[in-house]
PDB file of C-alpha atoms in Angstrom:
ATOM      1  CA  UNK A 133     167.266 -64.469  49.471  1.00  0.00           C
ATOM      2  CA  UNK A 134     167.962 -65.172  53.115  1.00  0.00           C
ATOM      3  CA  UNK A 135     169.546 -62.867  55.642  1.00  0.00           C
ATOM      4  CA  UNK A 136     172.992 -64.454  55.319  1.00  0.00           C
ATOM      5  CA  UNK A 137     173.101 -63.853  51.541  1.00  0.00           C
ATOM      6  CA  UNK A 138     172.023 -60.217  52.009  1.00  0.00           C
ATOM      7  CA  UNK A 139     174.766 -59.716  54.576  1.00  0.00           C
ATOM      8  CA  UNK A 140     177.354 -61.195  52.218  1.00  0.00           C
ATOM      9  CA  UNK A 141     176.183 -58.943  49.383  1.00  0.00           C
ATOM     10  CA  UNK A 142     176.412 -55.844  51.568  1.00  0.00           C
ATOM     11  CA  UNK A 143     180.005 -56.782  52.437  1.00  0.00           C
ATOM     12  CA  UNK A 144     180.897 -57.612  48.832  1.00  0.00           C
ATOM     13  CA  UNK A 145     179.477 -54.360  47.391  1.00  0.00           C
ATOM     14  CA  UNK A 146     182.137 -52.021  48.846  1.00  0.00           C
ATOM     15  CA  UNK A 147     184.823 -54.501  47.808  1.00  0.00           C
ATOM     16  CA  UNK A 148     183.437 -54.544  44.269  1.00  0.00           C
ATOM     17  CA  UNK A 149     183.389 -50.738  44.144  1.00  0.00           C
ATOM     18  CA  UNK A 150     186.943 -50.677  45.483  1.00  0.00           C
ATOM     19  CA  UNK A 151     188.001 -53.144  42.777  1.00  0.00           C
ATOM     20  CA  UNK A 152     186.356 -50.927  40.155  1.00  0.00           C
ATOM     21  CA  UNK A 153     188.195 -47.927  41.592  1.00  0.00           C
ATOM     22  CA  UNK A 154     191.513 -49.784  41.509  1.00  0.00           C
ATOM     23  CA  UNK A 155     191.010 -50.787  37.903  1.00  0.00           C
ATOM     24  CA  UNK A 156     189.310 -47.713  36.397  1.00  0.00           C
ATOM     25  CA  UNK A 157     190.044 -44.901  38.865  1.00  0.00           C
ATOM     26  CA  UNK A 158     192.972 -43.372  37.003  1.00  0.00           C
ATOM     27  CA  UNK A 159     191.074 -43.428  33.716  1.00  0.00           C
ATOM     28  CA  UNK A 160     188.055 -41.752  35.297  1.00  0.00           C
ATOM     29  CA  UNK A 161     190.272 -39.196  37.036  1.00  0.00           C
ATOM     30  CA  UNK A 162     191.861 -38.307  33.688  1.00  0.00           C
ATOM     31  CA  UNK A 163     188.435 -37.693  32.160  1.00  0.00           C
ATOM     32  CA  UNK A 164     187.340 -35.615  35.139  1.00  0.00           C
ATOM     33  CA  UNK A 165     190.544 -33.546  35.084  1.00  0.00           C
ATOM     34  CA  UNK A 166     189.927 -32.628  31.461  1.00  0.00           C
ATOM     35  CA  UNK A 167     186.628 -31.070  32.483  1.00  0.00           C
ATOM     36  CA  UNK A 168     187.594 -29.833  35.974  1.00  0.00           C
ATOM     37  CA  UNK A 169     191.277 -28.862  35.922  1.00  0.00           C
ATOM     38  CA  UNK A 170     191.302 -28.138  39.676  1.00  0.00           C
ATOM     39  CA  UNK A 171     192.712 -31.299  41.329  1.00  0.00           C
ATOM     40  CA  UNK A 172     190.776 -30.918  44.596  1.00  0.00           C
ATOM     41  CA  UNK A 173     187.467 -30.549  42.824  1.00  0.00           C
ATOM     42  CA  UNK A 174     188.318 -33.402  40.431  1.00  0.00           C
ATOM     43  CA  UNK A 175     189.213 -35.700  43.338  1.00  0.00           C
ATOM     44  CA  UNK A 176     185.916 -34.904  45.035  1.00  0.00           C
ATOM     45  CA  UNK A 177     183.998 -35.864  41.880  1.00  0.00           C
ATOM     46  CA  UNK A 178     186.074 -39.047  41.561  1.00  0.00           C
ATOM     47  CA  UNK A 179     185.206 -40.094  45.109  1.00  0.00           C
ATOM     48  CA  UNK A 180     181.529 -39.304  44.492  1.00  0.00           C
ATOM     49  CA  UNK A 181     181.624 -41.410  41.348  1.00  0.00           C
ATOM     50  CA  UNK A 182     182.969 -44.562  42.983  1.00  0.00           C
ATOM     51  CA  UNK A 183     181.086 -44.077  46.255  1.00  0.00           C
ATOM     52  CA  UNK A 184     177.795 -43.687  44.412  1.00  0.00           C
ATOM     53  CA  UNK A 185     175.181 -46.256  45.361  1.00  0.00           C
ATOM     54  CA  UNK A 186     173.832 -46.309  41.806  1.00  0.00           C
ATOM     55  CA  UNK A 187     177.219 -47.128  40.236  1.00  0.00           C
ATOM     56  CA  UNK A 188     176.635 -50.868  40.035  1.00  0.00           C
ATOM     57  CA  UNK A 189     173.134 -50.428  38.641  1.00  0.00           C
ATOM     58  CA  UNK A 190     174.476 -48.106  35.961  1.00  0.00           C
ATOM     59  CA  UNK A 191     177.225 -50.560  35.025  1.00  0.00           C
ATOM     60  CA  UNK A 192     174.824 -53.506  34.793  1.00  0.00           C
ATOM     61  CA  UNK A 193     173.075 -51.908  31.819  1.00  0.00           C
ATOM     62  CA  UNK A 194     176.262 -51.564  29.751  1.00  0.00           C
ATOM     63  CA  UNK A 195     178.371 -54.086  27.897  1.00  0.00           C
ATOM     64  CA  UNK A 196     181.616 -52.156  28.471  1.00  0.00           C
ATOM     65  CA  UNK A 197     182.459 -51.209  32.048  1.00  0.00           C
ATOM     66  CA  UNK A 198     185.194 -48.798  30.946  1.00  0.00           C
ATOM     67  CA  UNK A 199     182.866 -46.931  28.595  1.00  0.00           C
ATOM     68  CA  UNK A 200     180.154 -46.734  31.244  1.00  0.00           C
ATOM     69  CA  UNK A 201     182.603 -45.330  33.800  1.00  0.00           C
ATOM     70  CA  UNK A 202     183.879 -42.728  31.304  1.00  0.00           C
ATOM     71  CA  UNK A 203     180.298 -41.636  30.583  1.00  0.00           C
ATOM     72  CA  UNK A 204     179.414 -41.465  34.256  1.00  0.00           C
ATOM     73  CA  UNK A 205     182.636 -39.583  35.108  1.00  0.00           C
ATOM     74  CA  UNK A 206     181.969 -37.077  32.321  1.00  0.00           C
ATOM     75  CA  UNK A 207     178.383 -36.546  33.442  1.00  0.00           C
ATOM     76  CA  UNK A 208     179.366 -36.031  37.086  1.00  0.00           C
ATOM     77  CA  UNK A 209     182.199 -33.661  36.126  1.00  0.00           C
ATOM     78  CA  UNK A 210     179.944 -31.576  33.871  1.00  0.00           C
ATOM     79  CA  UNK A 211     177.345 -31.399  36.639  1.00  0.00           C
ATOM     80  CA  UNK A 212     179.969 -30.276  39.165  1.00  0.00           C
ATOM     81  CA  UNK A 213     181.296 -27.686  36.723  1.00  0.00           C
ATOM     82  CA  UNK A 214     177.796 -26.316  36.153  1.00  0.00           C
ATOM     83  CA  UNK A 215     177.235 -26.076  39.924  1.00  0.00           C
ATOM     84  CA  UNK A 216     180.323 -23.906  40.323  1.00  0.00           C
ATOM     85  CA  UNK A 217     178.749 -21.367  37.999  1.00  0.00           C
ATOM     86  CA  UNK A 218     181.788 -21.461  35.740  1.00  0.00           C
ATOM     87  CA  UNK A 219     181.045 -20.606  32.130  1.00  0.00           C
ATOM     88  CA  UNK A 220     181.070 -23.753  30.076  1.00  0.00           C
ATOM     89  CA  UNK A 221     181.108 -22.185  26.630  1.00  0.00           C
ATOM     90  CA  UNK A 222     184.497 -20.795  25.647  1.00  0.00           C
ATOM     91  CA  UNK A 223     184.472 -17.277  24.280  1.00  0.00           C
ATOM     92  CA  UNK A 224     185.339 -17.843  20.652  1.00  0.00           C
ATOM     93  CA  UNK A 225     184.507 -15.519  17.816  1.00  0.00           C
ATOM     94  CA  UNK A 226     183.758 -17.135  14.458  1.00  0.00           C
ATOM     95  CA  UNK A 227     186.846 -15.532  12.915  1.00  0.00           C
ATOM     96  CA  UNK A 228     189.068 -17.222  15.519  1.00  0.00           C
ATOM     97  CA  UNK A 229     188.156 -20.693  14.294  1.00  0.00           C
ATOM     98  CA  UNK A 230     190.304 -20.206  11.197  1.00  0.00           C
ATOM     99  CA  UNK A 231     193.340 -19.435  13.395  1.00  0.00           C
ATOM    100  CA  UNK A 232     192.735 -22.247  15.901  1.00  0.00           C
ATOM    101  CA  UNK A 233     192.811 -25.983  15.446  1.00  0.00           C
ATOM    102  CA  UNK A 234     189.127 -26.507  14.671  1.00  0.00           C
ATOM    103  CA  UNK A 235     188.984 -30.256  15.488  1.00  0.00           C
ATOM    104  CA  UNK A 236     190.517 -29.617  18.948  1.00  0.00           C
ATOM    105  CA  UNK A 237     188.131 -26.742  19.630  1.00  0.00           C
ATOM    106  CA  UNK A 238     185.050 -28.675  18.520  1.00  0.00           C
ATOM    107  CA  UNK A 239     186.037 -31.770  20.527  1.00  0.00           C
ATOM    108  CA  UNK A 240     186.651 -29.614  23.591  1.00  0.00           C
ATOM    109  CA  UNK A 241     183.236 -28.024  23.269  1.00  0.00           C
ATOM    110  CA  UNK A 242     181.487 -31.345  22.634  1.00  0.00           C
ATOM    111  CA  UNK A 243     183.224 -33.672  25.106  1.00  0.00           C
ATOM    112  CA  UNK A 244     184.705 -31.482  27.822  1.00  0.00           C
ATOM    113  CA  UNK A 245     182.038 -28.794  27.841  1.00  0.00           C
ATOM    114  CA  UNK A 246     179.021 -30.959  27.011  1.00  0.00           C
ATOM    115  CA  UNK A 247     177.512 -28.892  24.203  1.00  0.00           C
ATOM    116  CA  UNK A 248     175.368 -30.366  21.471  1.00  0.00           C
ATOM    117  CA  UNK A 249     176.408 -30.424  17.838  1.00  0.00           C
ATOM    118  CA  UNK A 250     173.743 -27.833  17.039  1.00  0.00           C
ATOM    119  CA  UNK A 251     174.884 -25.363  19.704  1.00  0.00           C
ATOM    120  CA  UNK A 252     178.521 -25.723  18.625  1.00  0.00           C
ATOM    121  CA  UNK A 253     177.556 -25.086  15.002  1.00  0.00           C
ATOM    122  CA  UNK A 254     175.566 -22.018  16.031  1.00  0.00           C
ATOM    123  CA  UNK A 255     178.328 -20.599  18.236  1.00  0.00           C
ATOM    124  CA  UNK A 256     181.083 -21.123  15.653  1.00  0.00           C
ATOM    125  CA  UNK A 257     178.830 -20.305  12.695  1.00  0.00           C
ATOM    126  CA  UNK A 258     179.521 -23.645  11.042  1.00  0.00           C
ATOM    127  CA  UNK A 259     177.208 -26.183   9.494  1.00  0.00           C
ATOM    128  CA  UNK A 260     176.322 -29.305  11.421  1.00  0.00           C
ATOM    129  CA  UNK A 261     178.215 -31.298   8.779  1.00  0.00           C
ATOM    130  CA  UNK A 262     181.391 -29.239   9.393  1.00  0.00           C
ATOM    131  CA  UNK A 263     181.128 -29.816  13.145  1.00  0.00           C
ATOM    132  CA  UNK A 264     180.738 -33.570  12.667  1.00  0.00           C
ATOM    133  CA  UNK A 265     183.691 -33.597  10.247  1.00  0.00           C
ATOM    134  CA  UNK A 266     185.822 -31.753  12.833  1.00  0.00           C
ATOM    135  CA  UNK A 267     184.959 -34.383  15.461  1.00  0.00           C
ATOM    136  CA  UNK A 268     185.825 -37.129  12.984  1.00  0.00           C
ATOM    137  CA  UNK A 269     189.128 -35.412  12.149  1.00  0.00           C
ATOM    138  CA  UNK A 270     189.942 -35.186  15.861  1.00  0.00           C
ATOM    139  CA  UNK A 271     189.246 -38.910  16.307  1.00  0.00           C
ATOM    140  CA  UNK A 272     191.426 -39.784  13.325  1.00  0.00           C
ATOM    141  CA  UNK A 273     194.291 -37.651  14.660  1.00  0.00           C
ATOM    142  CA  UNK A 274     194.040 -39.432  18.046  1.00  0.00           C
ATOM    143  CA  UNK A 275     194.301 -42.832  16.414  1.00  0.00           C
ATOM    144  CA  UNK A 276     197.377 -41.749  14.438  1.00  0.00           C
ATOM    145  CA  UNK A 277     199.158 -40.332  17.472  1.00  0.00           C
TER     146      UNK A 277
END
């Protein structure tokens, strides 16, 4: 690659990231806001996401750009939340799960808080199968809404 082509690529890269931001920015911001409800902090993570130099490399390895951006936004938001020292695990006693909407609680813990199926099952004193069923029930309810 000659110097002219490298110069053109360096000019095109910010434009490509800006185009990605224009197309997927609101979706990514929605994901980030679910994890970080403070708008200022969420906006900072959003800017970091689309200004990241490794964004294009991350997207190249995925078949769906939207899915890759959601994953990257979630990862960056969870990292930022962990850096604030805020407790990620909600304080839920096992008896409360009967009173609450279990699929919503399990999805929140899995997607928004980043906990594994095993740790959710342990915290809520459920079986792994019950946790997976709750996630499935949440997905079904989303599709019906």
